[in-house]
Coordinates of C-alpha atoms in Angstrom, one line a residue:
M1 CA 0.0 0.0 0.1
L2 CA 1.1 3.6 -0.4
T3 CA 1.4 5.5 2.2
E4 CA 2.7 9.0 1.7
I5 CA 4.1 10.7 -1.0
R6 CA 6.2 13.9 -1.2
I7 CA 6.4 15.6 -4.5
D8 CA 9.3 18.3 -5.3
G9 CA 9.8 20.6 -8.6
L10 CA 7.6 18.9 -10.2
G11 CA 5.5 20.7 -12.8
V12 CA 3.1 23.4 -11.4
I13 CA 3.8 21.7 -7.9
S14 CA 7.0 23.2 -5.8
T15 CA 6.8 21.3 -2.6
A16 CA 3.6 18.9 -1.7
T17 CA 2.8 16.2 1.0
A18 CA -0.3 13.6 0.5
Q19 CA -1.1 11.1 3.1
F20 CA -2.9 8.0 1.6
H21 CA -5.0 5.3 3.2
E22 CA -6.9 2.4 3.0
G23 CA -10.0 2.3 0.4
L24 CA -10.8 5.2 -2.2
T25 CA -9.0 8.4 -2.5
V26 CA -10.2 10.8 -5.0
L27 CA -8.1 13.8 -6.0
T28 CA -10.1 16.6 -7.7
G29 CA -8.9 20.3 -8.6
E30 CA -9.4 22.8 -11.1
T31 CA -7.8 22.2 -14.7
G32 CA -4.5 22.4 -14.7
A33 CA -4.2 22.5 -10.8
G34 CA -1.4 19.7 -11.0
K35 CA -3.5 16.9 -10.7
T36 CA -1.8 15.0 -13.5
M37 CA 1.5 15.9 -11.8
V38 CA 0.2 13.6 -9.0
V39 CA -0.1 10.8 -11.5
T40 CA 3.1 12.1 -13.2
S41 CA 5.2 11.0 -9.8
L42 CA 3.1 7.6 -9.6
H43 CA 4.6 7.0 -12.9
L44 CA 8.1 7.8 -12.0
L45 CA 8.2 5.4 -9.1
S46 CA 6.9 3.1 -11.2
G47 CA 10.1 3.5 -13.3
A48 CA 9.0 5.2 -15.9
R49 CA 10.9 7.2 -18.6
A50 CA 12.1 10.4 -17.1
D51 CA 11.0 13.5 -18.8
A52 CA 13.1 16.7 -18.1
G53 CA 10.3 18.7 -19.5
R54 CA 8.4 17.9 -16.3
V55 CA 10.9 20.0 -14.1
R56 CA 9.3 22.7 -12.4
L57 CA 11.1 26.1 -14.4
G58 CA 13.9 27.5 -12.0
A59 CA 14.4 24.2 -10.3
A60 CA 17.2 22.4 -10.3
R61 CA 15.5 18.8 -10.5
A62 CA 12.2 17.2 -9.6
V63 CA 12.0 15.0 -6.6
V64 CA 9.4 11.9 -5.8
E65 CA 9.6 10.1 -2.7
G66 CA 7.3 7.2 -1.7
R67 CA 6.4 5.3 1.0
F68 CA 5.4 2.1 1.1
T69 CA 4.5 -1.3 3.0
V70 CA 3.5 -4.7 2.3
D71 CA 1.8 -5.9 5.0
D72 CA -1.7 -5.8 3.3
V73 CA -0.6 -7.8 0.6
N74 CA -1.0 -11.1 -0.6
D75 CA 1.8 -13.3 0.0
A76 CA 3.0 -13.9 -3.8
A77 CA 3.5 -9.8 -4.1
R78 CA 5.5 -9.8 -0.9
A79 CA 7.6 -12.1 -1.9
E80 CA 8.1 -10.6 -5.2
V81 CA 9.1 -7.4 -3.4
T82 CA 11.5 -9.2 -0.8
Q83 CA 13.4 -10.6 -3.3
V84 CA 13.8 -7.3 -5.1
L85 CA 14.6 -5.5 -2.0
E86 CA 17.4 -8.6 -1.1
S87 CA 19.0 -8.0 -4.1
A88 CA 19.1 -4.2 -4.1
A89 CA 20.5 -4.7 -0.6
A90 CA 17.5 -2.3 0.4
E91 CA 16.6 -1.7 3.9
Q92 CA 13.1 -1.4 4.9
D93 CA 12.7 1.7 7.7
D94 CA 12.0 1.4 11.6
D95 CA 7.8 1.3 11.1
G96 CA 8.5 -1.6 8.1
S97 CA 7.7 0.9 5.6
I98 CA 9.8 1.1 2.1
I99 CA 11.1 4.3 0.7
A100 CA 11.5 4.7 -3.1
I101 CA 12.7 7.7 -4.4
R102 CA 13.1 9.0 -7.8
T103 CA 14.9 12.3 -8.9
V104 CA 15.2 14.1 -12.2
G105 CA 17.7 16.7 -13.1
S106 CA 16.6 19.9 -15.3
D107 CA 19.2 18.4 -18.0
G108 CA 17.4 15.1 -18.3
R109 CA 19.9 13.0 -16.0
S110 CA 17.5 11.0 -13.4
R111 CA 18.5 8.8 -10.4
A112 CA 16.7 6.1 -8.4
H113 CA 17.2 4.8 -4.9
L114 CA 15.3 2.2 -3.0
G115 CA 15.3 2.0 0.7
G116 CA 18.5 3.9 1.3
R117 CA 20.2 2.0 -1.8
G118 CA 20.9 3.4 -5.6
V119 CA 19.4 1.5 -7.8
P120 CA 18.4 2.0 -11.7
A121 CA 15.2 2.6 -12.7
S122 CA 14.4 -0.5 -13.7
V123 CA 14.5 -1.8 -10.2
L124 CA 12.1 0.7 -9.0
A125 CA 9.9 -0.7 -11.2
D126 CA 10.6 -4.5 -10.5
F127 CA 9.9 -3.2 -6.8
T128 CA 6.3 -1.3 -7.4
A129 CA 5.2 -3.9 -10.2
P130 CA 3.0 -6.2 -7.3
L131 CA 2.5 -3.1 -5.5
L132 CA 1.3 -0.4 -7.7
T133 CA -0.8 -0.1 -11.1
V134 CA -1.1 3.1 -13.0
H135 CA -4.2 3.6 -15.5
G136 CA -3.8 6.5 -17.4
Q137 CA -5.2 7.5 -20.9
N138 CA -2.2 5.1 -22.1
D139 CA -2.7 2.5 -19.4
Q140 CA -6.9 2.4 -21.3
L141 CA -5.3 2.0 -24.5
R142 CA -3.2 -1.0 -23.6
L143 CA -6.5 -3.0 -23.2
Q144 CA -6.5 -2.6 -26.8
R145 CA -3.2 -4.4 -27.1
P146 CA -3.8 -9.1 -27.5
D147 CA -0.7 -9.7 -25.0
Q148 CA -3.2 -7.2 -22.6
Q149 CA -6.0 -9.6 -23.3
L150 CA -4.2 -12.6 -23.0
S151 CA -2.9 -11.2 -19.6
A152 CA -6.4 -10.3 -18.7
L153 CA -7.9 -13.9 -19.4
D154 CA -5.1 -15.9 -17.7
Q155 CA -5.5 -13.5 -14.3
F156 CA -9.0 -14.4 -14.7
A157 CA -8.6 -18.0 -14.5
A158 CA -5.4 -18.2 -12.9
D159 CA -6.2 -21.1 -10.9
T160 CA -6.9 -23.6 -14.2
V161 CA -4.8 -22.1 -16.4
G162 CA -1.7 -21.3 -14.3
P163 CA -0.8 -24.8 -13.7
L164 CA -1.3 -25.8 -17.3
L165 CA 0.4 -22.7 -18.7
R166 CA 3.2 -23.9 -16.7
K167 CA 3.2 -27.4 -17.8
Y168 CA 3.2 -26.1 -21.3
T169 CA 6.3 -24.0 -20.8
V170 CA 8.6 -26.5 -19.1
H171 CA 7.4 -29.0 -22.4
R172 CA 7.7 -26.6 -25.1
R173 CA 11.7 -25.7 -23.5
A174 CA 12.3 -29.1 -23.9
W175 CA 11.1 -29.8 -27.4
L176 CA 12.5 -26.6 -28.6
D177 CA 15.8 -27.7 -27.1
A178 CA 15.6 -31.5 -28.5
R179 CA 14.2 -29.1 -32.1
T180 CA 17.2 -27.0 -32.2
E181 CA 19.8 -29.6 -31.5
L182 CA 18.4 -32.0 -34.3
L183 CA 18.2 -28.7 -36.6
E184 CA 21.8 -28.0 -36.1
R185 CA 22.9 -31.4 -36.9
T186 CA 21.1 -31.7 -39.5
A187 CA 22.8 -28.5 -41.0
R188 CA 26.0 -29.0 -39.8
S189 CA 26.3 -32.9 -40.9
R190 CA 28.9 -32.4 -43.2
E191 CA 30.8 -29.9 -41.4
L192 CA 30.7 -32.0 -38.7
A193 CA 31.7 -35.1 -40.5
Q194 CA 34.7 -33.2 -41.7
E195 CA 35.3 -31.9 -38.3
A196 CA 35.8 -35.9 -37.1
D197 CA 37.9 -36.6 -40.1
R198 CA 40.2 -34.1 -39.3
L199 CA 40.1 -35.4 -35.3
Q200 CA 40.8 -39.0 -36.2
H201 CA 43.4 -37.8 -38.7
S202 CA 45.6 -36.3 -36.0
L203 CA 44.8 -38.6 -33.0
S204 CA 46.0 -41.5 -35.4
E205 CA 49.4 -39.3 -36.0
I206 CA 49.8 -38.8 -32.6
D207 CA 49.3 -42.4 -31.4
A208 CA 51.4 -43.6 -34.3
I209 CA 54.7 -41.4 -32.4
A210 CA 53.0 -42.2 -29.4
P211 CA 54.9 -39.7 -27.1
E212 CA 55.3 -39.5 -23.3
P213 CA 54.6 -37.1 -20.6
G214 CA 58.2 -34.5 -20.6
E215 CA 59.4 -36.8 -22.9
D216 CA 61.1 -33.9 -25.2
V217 CA 62.8 -32.3 -22.4
R218 CA 64.2 -35.6 -21.3
I219 CA 65.9 -36.3 -25.2
V220 CA 67.2 -32.7 -24.8
D221 CA 69.7 -33.7 -22.4
E222 CA 70.2 -36.8 -23.5
V223 CA 71.3 -35.7 -27.2
R224 CA 73.6 -32.5 -25.5
R225 CA 75.3 -35.3 -23.5
L226 CA 75.7 -37.9 -26.3
S227 CA 76.9 -34.9 -28.5
D228 CA 79.9 -34.3 -26.5
L229 CA 80.3 -37.8 -25.6
D230 CA 84.4 -38.2 -26.5
S231 CA 85.4 -35.7 -24.8
L232 CA 83.3 -36.5 -21.5
R233 CA 84.6 -40.3 -21.9
E234 CA 88.1 -38.8 -22.0
A235 CA 87.9 -36.3 -18.9
A236 CA 86.4 -38.8 -16.9
A237 CA 89.0 -42.0 -18.2
T238 CA 91.7 -39.4 -17.7
A239 CA 90.5 -38.2 -14.4
H240 CA 90.2 -42.1 -12.9
D241 CA 93.8 -42.9 -14.2
A242 CA 95.6 -39.7 -12.5
L243 CA 93.4 -41.0 -9.1
A244 CA 93.8 -44.7 -9.5
G245 CA 97.0 -45.0 -11.8
P246 CA 97.1 -46.5 -15.6
V247 CA 95.4 -50.1 -15.8
D248 CA 96.9 -50.7 -19.6
S249 CA 100.3 -48.4 -18.9
P250 CA 101.6 -49.3 -15.3
E251 CA 105.2 -47.8 -16.6
E252 CA 103.7 -44.6 -16.9
G253 CA 103.6 -44.1 -13.4
S254 CA 101.1 -44.4 -10.8
G255 CA 98.1 -42.8 -9.4
A256 CA 97.1 -40.9 -6.7
L257 CA 96.3 -43.7 -4.5
E258 CA 99.3 -45.6 -4.8
L259 CA 101.3 -42.7 -3.5
L260 CA 98.6 -41.8 -0.7
G261 CA 98.9 -45.3 0.2
A262 CA 102.8 -44.7 0.2
A263 CA 102.9 -41.7 2.0
R264 CA 100.6 -43.3 4.6
A265 CA 103.2 -46.3 5.2
R266 CA 105.9 -43.9 5.8
I267 CA 104.3 -41.9 8.2
D268 CA 103.1 -44.8 10.0
S269 CA 106.7 -46.4 10.1
A270 CA 107.9 -42.8 11.5
D271 CA 108.7 -42.8 15.5
D272 CA 108.1 -38.9 15.8
P273 CA 104.6 -38.2 17.3
A274 CA 104.0 -35.4 15.3
L275 CA 104.6 -37.3 12.0
T276 CA 102.1 -39.8 12.7
A277 CA 99.4 -38.1 14.3
L278 CA 99.1 -36.8 10.4
G279 CA 98.4 -40.7 9.5
P280 CA 94.6 -40.3 10.3
R281 CA 94.2 -37.6 7.6
L282 CA 96.0 -39.3 5.1
G283 CA 93.3 -42.1 5.5
E284 CA 90.7 -39.8 5.0
A285 CA 92.0 -38.8 2.1
I286 CA 92.6 -42.0 0.9
A287 CA 88.8 -42.8 1.2
V288 CA 87.7 -39.7 -0.4
V289 CA 90.1 -40.8 -3.4
V290 CA 88.5 -44.2 -3.6
D291 CA 85.1 -43.2 -3.4
L292 CA 86.0 -40.6 -6.6
T293 CA 87.4 -43.3 -8.2
T294 CA 84.6 -46.1 -8.0
E295 CA 82.0 -42.9 -9.5
L296 CA 84.0 -42.4 -11.9
S297 CA 84.1 -46.1 -13.3
G298 CA 80.6 -46.0 -12.5
Y299 CA 79.5 -43.1 -14.9
L300 CA 82.2 -44.4 -17.5
S301 CA 80.7 -47.7 -17.7
D302 CA 77.4 -45.8 -18.0
L303 CA 77.9 -44.0 -21.2
P304 CA 76.5 -45.4 -24.0
S305 CA 79.1 -47.9 -26.3
D306 CA 76.2 -47.3 -29.2
P307 CA 77.6 -45.8 -31.6
G308 CA 74.1 -44.9 -33.5
A309 CA 72.3 -44.0 -30.2
L310 CA 72.5 -40.4 -31.1
D311 CA 71.4 -40.6 -34.4
S312 CA 68.3 -42.6 -32.8
L313 CA 67.8 -39.9 -30.2
L314 CA 67.7 -36.9 -33.2
T315 CA 65.3 -38.9 -35.3
R316 CA 62.9 -39.2 -32.3
Q317 CA 63.1 -35.5 -31.6
A318 CA 62.4 -35.1 -35.0
E319 CA 59.8 -36.9 -34.8
L320 CA 58.3 -35.2 -31.5
K321 CA 58.6 -31.6 -33.0
S322 CA 56.4 -32.3 -35.4
L323 CA 54.0 -32.9 -33.4
T324 CA 54.5 -29.6 -31.1
R325 CA 54.8 -27.6 -34.5
K326 CA 51.2 -28.7 -35.0
Y327 CA 49.2 -29.5 -31.8
A328 CA 51.0 -27.4 -29.0
P329 CA 54.3 -26.1 -27.9
D330 CA 55.4 -29.0 -25.7
I331 CA 54.9 -32.8 -25.8
D332 CA 52.7 -32.3 -22.3
G333 CA 50.5 -30.2 -24.6
V334 CA 50.0 -32.2 -27.2
I335 CA 49.0 -35.0 -24.9
A336 CA 46.4 -32.5 -23.9
W337 CA 45.4 -31.6 -26.6
A338 CA 45.3 -35.4 -28.2
D339 CA 42.4 -36.1 -24.8
D340 CA 40.4 -33.1 -25.8
A341 CA 40.4 -34.2 -29.2
R342 CA 39.1 -37.5 -28.3
S343 CA 36.5 -36.0 -25.7
R344 CA 35.3 -34.1 -28.8
L345 CA 35.2 -36.4 -31.2
G346 CA 33.6 -38.8 -28.8
S347 CA 30.4 -36.0 -29.2
L348 CA 30.6 -35.7 -33.4
D349 CA 27.8 -38.3 -33.4
V350 CA 26.5 -37.4 -37.0
S351 CA 25.3 -41.4 -38.1
E352 CA 22.4 -41.4 -39.5
E353 CA 21.0 -43.5 -36.2
T354 CA 21.6 -40.6 -33.9
L355 CA 19.7 -38.3 -36.4
T356 CA 17.0 -40.9 -36.6
A357 CA 16.9 -41.0 -32.9
L358 CA 16.9 -37.3 -32.2
A359 CA 14.1 -36.9 -34.7
A360 CA 12.2 -39.2 -32.7
E361 CA 12.8 -37.7 -29.4
V362 CA 11.6 -34.3 -31.1
D363 CA 8.4 -35.8 -32.3
I364 CA 7.6 -37.6 -29.1
A365 CA 8.3 -33.8 -27.2
A366 CA 6.3 -32.3 -30.1
E367 CA 3.3 -34.8 -28.7
R368 CA 3.5 -33.4 -25.2
V369 CA 3.7 -30.0 -26.4
R370 CA 0.8 -30.2 -28.8
E371 CA -1.1 -32.1 -25.6
A372 CA -0.7 -29.7 -23.2
A373 CA -1.6 -26.9 -25.6
R374 CA -5.1 -28.4 -26.3
K375 CA -5.7 -28.7 -22.5
L376 CA -4.5 -25.2 -22.1
S377 CA -6.4 -23.8 -24.9
A378 CA -9.3 -25.6 -23.6
A379 CA -9.5 -24.2 -20.4
R380 CA -9.1 -20.3 -22.0
K381 CA -11.8 -21.1 -24.1
K382 CA -13.9 -22.2 -20.8
A383 CA -12.9 -19.0 -18.8
A384 CA -13.2 -16.8 -21.9
G385 CA -17.1 -17.5 -21.8
K386 CA -17.5 -16.6 -17.8
L387 CA -15.0 -13.5 -17.8
A388 CA -17.2 -12.5 -20.9
S389 CA -20.2 -12.7 -19.0
A390 CA -19.2 -11.1 -15.8
V391 CA -17.7 -7.9 -17.9
S392 CA -20.8 -7.7 -19.5
A393 CA -22.6 -7.7 -16.2
E394 CA -20.7 -5.1 -14.9
L395 CA -20.9 -2.9 -18.1
G396 CA -24.8 -3.3 -17.3
G397 CA -24.3 -1.7 -13.7
L398 CA -22.3 1.5 -15.8
A399 CA -24.6 2.7 -18.3
M400 CA -24.3 0.4 -20.8
G401 CA -27.0 -2.2 -20.1
K402 CA -27.4 -3.3 -23.8
A403 CA -23.6 -3.7 -24.6
R404 CA -21.8 -6.6 -24.4
L405 CA -18.3 -8.2 -24.2
E406 CA -17.1 -11.2 -25.6
V407 CA -13.9 -13.3 -25.4
E408 CA -12.5 -14.9 -28.5
V409 CA -9.7 -17.5 -28.1
H410 CA -8.1 -18.8 -31.4
P411 CA -5.4 -20.0 -32.3
M412 CA -2.1 -18.1 -34.1
P413 CA -1.1 -19.3 -37.2
A414 CA 2.6 -20.0 -37.9
G415 CA 4.6 -17.6 -39.9
P416 CA 6.4 -18.6 -43.4
Q417 CA 9.9 -18.6 -41.2
D418 CA 8.2 -19.2 -37.7
S419 CA 11.0 -20.2 -34.8
A420 CA 8.1 -22.7 -33.0
P421 CA 5.9 -24.1 -35.8
L422 CA 3.5 -27.0 -34.6
T423 CA 0.8 -28.5 -36.4
I424 CA -2.2 -29.3 -34.3
D425 CA -5.7 -31.2 -36.2
G426 CA -4.2 -30.4 -39.3
K427 CA -3.6 -26.3 -38.8
D428 CA 0.3 -24.8 -38.6
V429 CA 0.3 -23.1 -35.3
H430 CA 2.7 -20.9 -33.7
A431 CA 3.4 -22.7 -30.0
G432 CA 4.5 -19.0 -28.3
S433 CA 5.9 -18.7 -25.2
A434 CA 2.4 -18.2 -23.5
G435 CA 0.6 -21.3 -25.7
I436 CA -0.7 -21.1 -29.1
D437 CA -3.7 -18.8 -28.5
E438 CA -4.5 -15.2 -29.5
V439 CA -7.5 -13.7 -27.2
E440 CA -9.3 -10.6 -29.1
F441 CA -11.8 -8.5 -26.5
R442 CA -14.6 -7.6 -28.8
L443 CA -17.4 -5.5 -27.8
S444 CA -20.7 -5.1 -28.9
A445 CA -21.8 -1.6 -27.7
H446 CA -25.6 -1.4 -27.6
S447 CA -28.4 -4.4 -28.6
G448 CA -28.1 -5.0 -31.8
A449 CA -24.6 -3.5 -32.8
Q450 CA -22.0 -5.8 -34.3
S451 CA -19.3 -7.0 -32.2
L452 CA -15.8 -5.1 -33.1
P453 CA -12.5 -5.2 -31.4
L454 CA -12.2 -3.1 -28.5
S455 CA -9.8 -0.8 -30.9
K456 CA -12.9 -0.5 -33.6
S457 CA -15.6 -0.1 -31.5
A458 CA -14.9 1.3 -28.2
S459 CA -15.2 5.2 -27.6
G460 CA -12.5 6.8 -25.0
G461 CA -15.6 6.4 -22.1
E462 CA -16.3 3.2 -23.0
L463 CA -13.0 1.9 -23.1
S464 CA -12.4 3.9 -19.9
R465 CA -15.6 1.7 -18.0
V466 CA -14.6 -1.4 -19.8
M467 CA -11.5 -1.3 -18.3
L468 CA -12.8 -0.3 -14.8
A469 CA -15.5 -3.2 -15.3
L470 CA -12.7 -5.7 -15.5
E471 CA -10.6 -4.7 -12.7
V472 CA -13.4 -5.0 -10.6
V473 CA -13.8 -8.6 -12.2
L474 CA -10.3 -9.3 -11.8
A475 CA -10.0 -8.0 -8.2
S476 CA -11.1 -11.0 -6.2
S477 CA -7.6 -12.5 -7.5
D478 CA -5.4 -9.8 -6.5
H479 CA -6.0 -8.5 -2.9
G480 CA -3.6 -5.6 -1.5
A481 CA -2.3 -4.3 -4.2
T482 CA -2.7 0.0 -4.8
M483 CA -4.8 0.9 -8.3
V484 CA -4.3 4.5 -9.2
F485 CA -7.4 5.5 -12.1
D486 CA -6.6 8.5 -14.1
E487 CA -9.7 10.4 -15.9
V488 CA -11.2 6.7 -16.0
D489 CA -14.6 8.6 -15.9
A490 CA -14.0 10.7 -19.0
G491 CA -16.6 10.8 -21.5
V492 CA -19.1 10.1 -19.1
G493 CA -21.7 11.9 -17.0
G494 CA -25.0 11.2 -15.2
R495 CA -26.1 8.3 -13.6
A496 CA -23.1 6.2 -15.4
A497 CA -20.9 8.3 -13.2
V498 CA -22.4 7.5 -9.9
E499 CA -22.0 3.8 -11.4
I500 CA -18.5 4.2 -11.8
G501 CA -18.0 5.6 -8.0
R502 CA -20.2 2.4 -6.8
R503 CA -17.7 0.3 -8.7
L504 CA -14.5 2.4 -7.4
A505 CA -15.9 1.7 -3.9
R506 CA -16.7 -1.6 -4.3
L507 CA -13.2 -2.4 -5.5
A508 CA -11.6 -0.3 -2.5
R509 CA -13.1 -3.1 -0.4
T510 CA -9.6 -5.5 -1.7
H511 CA -7.4 -2.8 -2.5
Q512 CA -6.0 0.8 -1.9
V513 CA -7.8 2.8 -4.8
I514 CA -6.6 6.3 -5.8
V515 CA -9.1 8.3 -8.3
V516 CA -7.9 11.3 -10.3
T517 CA -11.6 12.6 -11.1
H518 CA -13.5 15.7 -12.2
L519 CA -17.2 14.0 -11.4
P520 CA -18.8 15.2 -8.3
Q521 CA -20.7 11.8 -8.2
V522 CA -17.6 9.5 -8.3
A523 CA -15.5 11.9 -6.0
A524 CA -18.8 11.4 -3.0
F525 CA -18.2 7.7 -2.6
A526 CA -14.3 8.7 -1.4
D527 CA -13.3 7.6 1.9
T528 CA -10.2 10.3 1.8
H529 CA -11.0 13.0 -0.6
L530 CA -7.7 15.1 -1.7
V531 CA -7.9 18.4 -3.2
V532 CA -5.0 19.8 -5.7
D533 CA -5.3 23.4 -5.5
K534 CA -3.3 26.5 -6.8
S535 CA -2.0 29.6 -5.3
D536 CA -0.3 32.6 -7.5
D537 CA 2.4 34.6 -5.6
G538 CA 1.4 37.9 -7.3
K539 CA 4.6 37.8 -9.0
G540 CA 3.2 35.7 -11.8
K541 CA 4.5 31.9 -10.5
V542 CA 2.0 29.6 -9.6
N543 CA 2.4 26.9 -6.8
S544 CA 0.2 23.9 -6.5
G545 CA -0.1 21.7 -3.4
V546 CA -2.2 19.0 -2.1
H547 CA -4.6 18.7 1.4
A548 CA -7.3 16.7 2.6
L549 CA -10.3 17.8 3.1
T550 CA -12.3 18.1 6.2
K551 CA -16.0 17.0 6.0
D552 CA -17.3 20.6 5.4
E553 CA -14.7 21.3 3.1
R554 CA -16.0 18.1 0.8
V555 CA -19.0 20.1 0.6
I556 CA -17.6 23.2 -0.5
E557 CA -16.0 21.2 -3.3
L558 CA -18.6 19.1 -4.3
A559 CA -20.3 22.1 -5.1
R560 CA -17.6 23.7 -7.1
M561 CA -17.5 20.3 -9.1
L562 CA -21.0 20.8 -9.7
A563 CA -20.4 23.2 -12.4
G564 CA -19.4 26.4 -10.2
L565 CA -22.2 26.2 -7.4
D566 CA -19.7 26.5 -4.5
D567 CA -20.6 29.6 -3.1
T568 CA -24.4 29.0 -3.8
E569 CA -26.7 27.5 -1.0
T570 CA -28.4 25.3 -3.6
G571 CA -25.0 23.8 -4.7
R572 CA -24.2 22.9 -1.2
A573 CA -27.1 21.4 -0.8
H574 CA -26.8 19.2 -3.9
A575 CA -23.4 18.4 -2.2
E576 CA -24.4 17.1 1.0
E577 CA -27.5 15.0 -1.1
L578 CA -24.5 13.6 -3.1
L579 CA -22.5 12.5 -0.3
E580 CA -25.4 10.9 2.1
L581 CA -26.6 9.2 -1.5
A582 CA -23.0 7.7 -1.7
R583 CA -23.1 6.5 2.1
A584 CA -26.6 4.5 1.8
E585 CA -25.0 3.2 -1.2
K586 CA -21.7 2.1 0.5
S587 CA -23.4 1.0 3.4
G588 CA -26.4 -0.8 1.9
A589 CA -25.9 -4.1 -0.2
A590 CA -25.8 -2.6 -3.8
V591 CA -22.7 -1.6 -3.0

């Protein structure tokens, strides 16, 4: 529910604040006083496009602030609002209300805030969508659109149509996914077959060489060693001979090991303690030389003796490089590419058997969609008659007693390049996201008149009354939301105006209803009467404000609305009579 609104710098309004309550609230005032600005402010809070031309002349910006509560709305609307608040990190006020703010600069820039957080204007639209519905002249024209008429029918029959629509949506999604996959596979079968051949050829090449992880790095090290094999062998052998002595040519002298042994023997045979103390150190040196000699022997024995080993490694290295040039910078990357290629190849099933199986799957999914669509259409057609009867009955009470609304449901034909064509009962139809149905509201304005689409048969006043009748009928399915009607009584008067007031009062039993009206017959039914009045500061600058009327002030305002009779006893008496009639109507069974 909307509890309060504050407007700064919007049109003729410099600063205005209005409190709203449950039930029916009407806003009245002379032409040009600024009633439209109140509705404009609510449009802005609903996320509508900002217009810098609406900013008050001389003001830097226009600011609209609204305070909402959610305690009185239904569970679905409350859950939707909660989700929006959580996603925007918005906070409720201490009393549980939520503040929404929209700012429009004179330069056209717009800003929005929700619960103390800056948000895009679209978030305001999401927040107010389940809480606030504004019906202006443009909103009445929306009723002429087929999608809005379908939405109204589905809302009317939500208990029966809702589950069927959800089931249809699930089946349609599965059918479209399978159909898209079949179309893509069929169209790309040649391309996929070529890709499969390329992958298979590459994998055969890689498997033939059979690289091992890290093999390219190991071969580089091994080739480096083999390229220096003679010099390495000579260096190791020379070092070994220097330590152990030449085995093949003992005449060339003794090695270090023999000389160290001789030195150790001489020291051990001496009698001088200082000299014999050096013996253990010589023993350590001999042990180190023995270890070095053993390791050098092992190194020499491990050196390849096959003169063709280097050629074999170079050949293998060339094979590995042929892979790294094509598939990856190193062998580990080549192996990873091969693994991915095998996985991709496994998914490229372009066989006729696969396409046939997928086509059968599409046929089964399409049959599920057909069945769901038939049931959905049947439910809508059944509900269409009930909705037409209910709205026609309401029109009878709105001085359109001979008017008759017809609600027609028929299938949408499929186009030549339809994205979701479906054949049902021999007809090609479009399976849209909301079903295969088109809904058309047709109005017969009087007895014997031909029924025509609303866009061709309804005048402005008739369209307003059709919309109001529809809202009254739909009200039972949507408790708690705030409904705003701007000039819903345009083009009507007399008894029809009284009936509009009665219907709005009835709607206010389950909703907060705010009405901008110029008819006293409607204003008399209000629970709260607000007036928008303007004043001149004497310098040519006009300002408008909003204030609630007392009982006596209501009499004066209604008398003014009765052809400007506010300053006459006759006008006031007529206004009091109108208020008394409205009170009796509201308290009686007729409401």
